[in-house]
Amino acid sequence: MHSRSSTVWMACALMLGLASTAQAAATREKASQASEAAQGVQMVPSGKGYGVPAAQGYQLQGNNVPDANGIDYHGGPVMKAKGGQKIYILWYGDWDNQSPTGKGIIRDMINNITGTPYYNINTTYYQDNVPTKNVKNIVKLRGEAYDVAKSAGSALSDTAIRTLISNAITSGKFPADKNGIYFLLTTKDVNATSGFCTAYCGWHTHTSVLSTDIKYSFVGDAARCINSCAAQNTSPNDNPGVDGMASVIMHEMEEAATDPDLNAWWQTATGMENADKCAWTFGTTQTAPNGSDYNVQWGPRKFLIQQNWVNANGGKCSMQYP
């Protein structure tokens, strides 16, 4: 779901017995949220999957009354284009050697989520308090580019990540698409220095490139820290790191669609966006032939994907809407 910058995946790690680093980070942040909320401090998304106190003088926009569905609208836009969200992927690192099956797994996921009951959850998010101005249940993979040589090195700052996305657009590898979500997906030998594996597993934010509001996200291969950024050490596609990434990618995609500029939908009391409210929860699961858990089958593949928050009927974490 950040350099704001980002939006991520760290909330309910304790539930699934994940790594102690993830547990500690989640516990600290939840304690901080509770403390700030108890003092009546306005919380806003941090970009790291939890809320932070708003800057002095910050004023809520739009509907400031807490919503009956457990998440609140703050006046900003959602990605409501009739053609849906267009996905662009910058594959960073030597994916063919580091994770030979990885690109195929992610492509199959993105190419098969349009029209699913799961992605339909995002249609419950809209702007201007007009339900027909809502996110559409349409996702299209529109472009891929490669940086095998890791042009910015193996330790990426948030600024370096923004620059990589910007350069991919200004160089013509990708169009400047206001309806696009641009993903930087890194191999397991790459670190994001602002907290990958210790404070987050992925994040999203936005910037301006060629006078266009660009939404982008970082997600790293969970194989780098399998106990922190994946829910299981086995996986339905026999690639635990990339199967772990798949759930994080969906987390960031749905937050980018419903809160692209970090000023639309989040829970006022905590600063948590929709996917943050359901992080590390998976609902009903089944067992794949190799013994791993999964909860959806999209196209030819099974995945274990986190739930998302339904902004309807009182609100809840779910794998489908209605």
XYZ file of C-alpha atoms in Angstrom:
322
model
C 0.000 0.000 0.000
C 4.992 5.475 0.431
C 7.796 8.068 0.479
C 5.149 9.907 1.779
C 5.804 8.115 0.413
C 4.439 4.554 0.484
C 1.692 2.131 1.641
C 2.227 -1.307 3.039
C 1.778 -4.567 4.554
C 2.483 -4.820 8.229
C -0.593 -5.134 10.406
C -1.615 -8.515 11.801
C 1.648 -10.469 11.729
C 1.104 -11.767 15.236
C -1.919 -13.744 14.064
C 0.118 -15.948 11.771
C 3.299 -16.351 13.780
C 5.498 -14.473 11.345
C 9.054 -13.372 12.021
C 9.841 -11.543 15.216
C 11.002 -8.444 13.346
C 7.647 -8.131 11.605
C 5.827 -8.855 14.852
C 7.777 -6.234 16.746
C 7.214 -3.594 14.072
C 3.489 -4.330 13.931
C 3.207 -4.308 17.720
C 5.030 -0.974 18.063
C 2.933 0.659 15.375
C -0.383 -0.606 16.708
C 0.571 0.647 20.179
C 1.487 4.018 18.701
C -1.803 4.198 16.817
C -3.788 3.390 19.946
C -1.900 6.004 21.949
C -2.393 8.753 19.370
C -6.031 7.850 18.820
C -6.664 7.904 22.558
C -5.286 11.450 22.667
C -7.561 12.544 19.824
C -4.719 13.203 17.377
C -5.707 13.212 13.694
C -4.048 10.251 11.938
C -3.118 10.066 8.254
C -1.532 7.281 6.174
C 2.222 7.057 6.662
C 3.057 5.153 3.519
C 4.267 2.248 5.620
C 0.945 0.565 6.336
C 0.084 2.438 9.527
C -1.010 5.898 10.541
C 1.050 8.854 11.725
C -0.106 12.089 13.349
C -1.142 14.684 10.794
C 1.014 17.762 10.373
C 0.002 20.792 12.385
C -2.789 22.669 10.653
C -3.878 19.634 8.575
C -7.534 19.892 7.624
C -9.726 16.977 6.558
C -11.539 17.436 3.267
C -14.795 15.942 2.018
C -16.937 13.869 4.362
C -15.356 14.242 7.787
C -17.992 12.168 9.565
C -16.790 8.603 10.337
C -18.318 6.239 7.822
C -20.627 3.460 8.989
C -18.435 0.924 7.182
C -15.347 1.418 9.322
C -13.315 3.419 6.806
C -13.626 7.117 6.029
C -13.572 9.326 2.943
C -11.295 12.369 3.024
C -12.137 14.055 -0.277
C -9.426 12.833 -2.635
C -9.745 10.935 -5.940
C -9.930 7.217 -6.599
C -8.817 5.525 -9.828
C -12.242 5.472 -11.465
C -11.430 5.349 -15.199
C -13.895 3.245 -17.201
C -10.991 1.222 -18.577
C -9.806 0.293 -15.101
C -6.261 0.278 -13.773
C -3.351 -0.273 -16.141
C -0.334 -2.053 -14.709
C 3.276 -1.396 -15.707
C 6.097 -3.524 -14.285
C 9.772 -2.638 -14.083
C 11.537 -5.944 -13.383
C 14.636 -4.928 -11.419
C 17.486 -7.429 -11.185
C 18.233 -10.697 -12.947
C 14.828 -12.343 -12.655
C 15.602 -15.101 -15.150
C 18.379 -16.463 -12.939
C 17.227 -15.371 -9.470
C 13.643 -16.640 -9.856
C 13.011 -18.325 -13.231
C 9.272 -18.857 -12.645
C 8.645 -15.516 -10.936
C 7.637 -13.344 -13.860
C 5.175 -15.929 -15.156
C 3.465 -16.212 -11.764
C 2.946 -12.466 -11.448
C 1.805 -12.067 -15.052
C -0.744 -14.868 -14.660
C -2.118 -13.239 -11.523
C -2.507 -9.767 -13.023
C -3.960 -11.095 -16.278
C -6.696 -13.005 -14.461
C -7.999 -10.733 -11.716
C -10.383 -8.625 -13.829
C -13.972 -9.482 -13.008
C -13.156 -11.582 -9.952
C -15.322 -11.375 -6.818
C -12.136 -10.431 -4.971
C -11.214 -7.397 -7.045
C -14.869 -6.396 -7.041
C -14.347 -5.300 -3.423
C -12.632 -2.203 -4.792
C -15.835 -1.116 -6.549
C -17.182 -0.181 -3.103
C -14.772 2.796 -3.092
C -15.720 6.014 -4.848
C -15.048 9.757 -4.819
C -16.994 12.952 -4.169
C -19.469 10.902 -2.106
C -20.955 9.680 -5.419
C -21.089 5.846 -5.515
C -21.121 5.768 -9.337
C -17.686 7.456 -9.380
C -16.142 4.214 -8.231
C -13.138 2.009 -8.918
C -13.870 -0.471 -11.734
C -13.290 -4.222 -11.577
C -10.833 -4.060 -14.473
C -7.040 -4.505 -14.417
C -4.837 -4.682 -17.510
C -1.119 -5.458 -17.777
C -0.024 -2.806 -20.249
C 3.762 -2.754 -20.161
C 6.946 -4.391 -18.901
C 10.557 -3.198 -18.844
C 13.773 -4.687 -17.506
C 16.758 -3.453 -15.512
C 18.775 -6.663 -15.277
C 22.035 -4.858 -14.488
C 20.477 -3.059 -11.472
C 21.410 0.410 -12.660
C 20.843 1.962 -9.225
C 22.617 -0.802 -7.312
C 21.365 -3.383 -4.834
C 20.454 -1.019 -1.992
C 17.628 1.298 -3.045
C 16.453 4.373 -1.174
C 12.916 5.645 -1.613
C 14.380 8.431 -3.752
C 16.195 5.917 -5.967
C 12.974 3.965 -6.456
C 11.127 7.115 -7.490
C 13.946 7.970 -9.898
C 13.874 4.506 -11.487
C 10.142 4.834 -12.152
C 10.498 8.387 -13.422
C 13.380 7.463 -15.738
C 11.415 4.528 -17.158
C 8.681 6.975 -18.155
C 10.815 9.871 -19.401
C 12.971 7.478 -21.458
C 9.894 6.115 -23.232
C 9.919 2.611 -21.764
C 6.473 3.357 -20.339
C 3.901 6.020 -21.216
C 2.968 8.664 -18.653
C -0.419 7.166 -17.788
C -2.607 8.821 -15.155
C -4.611 5.586 -15.000
C -1.511 3.456 -14.504
C 0.041 1.819 -11.452
C 3.788 1.351 -11.922
C 5.432 -1.481 -9.977
C 9.146 -1.797 -9.262
C 9.575 -5.508 -8.516
C 13.025 -6.470 -7.226
C 14.906 -9.751 -7.038
C 15.840 -11.274 -3.686
C 19.378 -9.816 -3.796
C 18.020 -6.239 -3.692
C 17.198 -4.302 -0.533
C 15.046 -1.216 -0.042
C 16.884 0.682 2.654
C 13.942 2.511 4.269
C 12.701 -0.712 5.861
C 12.129 -3.662 3.511
C 11.740 -6.852 5.588
C 11.762 -4.970 8.901
C 9.086 -2.258 8.562
C 7.289 -3.237 5.352
C 7.110 -5.753 2.508
C 5.920 -3.255 -0.096
C 4.532 0.234 -0.426
C 2.798 2.665 -2.789
C 2.790 6.417 -3.336
C 2.565 8.955 -6.151
C 4.711 11.585 -7.854
C 4.572 13.916 -10.841
C 6.302 12.876 -14.079
C 5.835 14.780 -17.341
C 3.053 16.792 -15.663
C 1.172 13.547 -14.920
C 0.156 12.187 -11.523
C 2.002 8.858 -11.456
C 1.043 6.147 -8.959
C 3.822 3.681 -8.218
C 4.787 0.893 -5.845
C 7.789 -1.029 -4.590
C 7.504 -4.742 -3.809
C 10.528 -6.945 -3.166
C 10.923 -10.707 -3.544
C 9.812 -12.152 -0.207
C 12.520 -14.815 -0.528
C 14.866 -12.205 0.913
C 13.039 -12.521 4.261
C 10.589 -15.361 3.848
C 9.493 -15.411 7.497
C 8.717 -11.690 7.487
C 7.099 -11.143 4.083
C 5.368 -14.419 3.229
C 2.643 -16.247 5.107
C 4.145 -19.689 4.502
C 7.439 -21.318 3.584
C 5.819 -23.457 0.898
C 3.536 -22.099 -1.784
C 0.963 -23.204 -4.359
C 3.240 -22.294 -7.281
C 6.402 -23.764 -5.712
C 7.976 -20.314 -5.438
C 7.391 -19.061 -1.864
C 9.126 -15.722 -2.404
C 7.105 -14.725 -5.450
C 3.872 -16.210 -4.117
C 4.463 -14.022 -1.059
C 4.986 -11.051 -3.379
C 1.686 -11.787 -5.116
C -0.303 -11.002 -1.984
C 1.725 -7.835 -1.310
C 1.226 -6.697 -4.916
C -2.528 -7.093 -4.539
C -2.389 -5.154 -1.273
C -0.604 -2.247 -2.936
C -2.740 -2.391 -6.083
C -6.009 -2.079 -4.198
C -4.665 0.763 -2.050
C -3.312 2.582 -5.104
C -6.740 2.241 -6.727
C -8.734 3.460 -3.721
C -6.296 5.966 -2.189
C -3.910 6.868 -5.028
C -2.813 10.278 -3.708
C -3.038 9.350 -0.017
C -5.966 11.692 0.508
C -9.069 9.592 -0.210
C -9.967 6.497 1.840
C -8.487 5.548 5.190
C -9.631 4.931 8.731
C -9.469 8.306 10.461
C -8.734 6.884 13.909
C -5.673 4.908 12.780
C -4.526 6.188 9.361
C -4.859 2.666 7.932
C -5.931 2.226 4.288
C -8.302 -0.506 3.136
C -5.773 -3.322 2.643
C -3.940 -2.358 5.847
C -7.096 -3.164 7.800
C -6.973 -6.760 6.543
C -3.215 -7.353 6.250
C -2.069 -10.930 6.972
C -5.625 -12.285 7.125
C -6.683 -14.811 4.476
C -10.138 -16.087 5.294
C -10.988 -19.678 4.397
C -8.107 -21.609 2.852
C -7.699 -24.888 1.017
C -4.734 -27.228 0.666
C -2.900 -27.457 -2.643
C -1.480 -30.799 -3.875
C 1.979 -29.823 -2.587
C 0.601 -29.205 0.917
C 0.614 -25.403 0.836
C -2.389 -23.196 1.524
C -4.323 -21.189 -1.051
C -7.604 -19.270 -1.087
C -8.186 -18.301 -4.742
C -7.606 -19.753 -8.181
C -7.176 -17.164 -10.924
C -6.632 -18.576 -14.384
C -4.270 -21.563 -14.266
C -2.792 -20.792 -10.824
C -3.678 -20.936 -7.159
C -2.696 -18.100 -4.803
C -2.798 -17.236 -1.107
C -3.967 -13.604 -1.202
C -4.816 -11.395 1.770
C -8.360 -10.201 2.333
C -9.477 -6.647 1.561
C -11.851 -4.300 3.410
C -15.377 -4.127 1.983
C -16.708 -0.568 2.155
C -20.359 -1.648 2.345
C -22.881 -3.282 4.647
C -21.080 -2.215 7.800
C -17.613 -3.138 6.523
C -15.540 -6.284 6.939
C -12.462 -8.132 5.678
C -13.445 -10.484 2.898
C -12.297 -12.280 -0.234
C -15.333 -11.212 -2.239
C -18.070 -8.680 -2.838
C -20.982 -8.939 -2.696
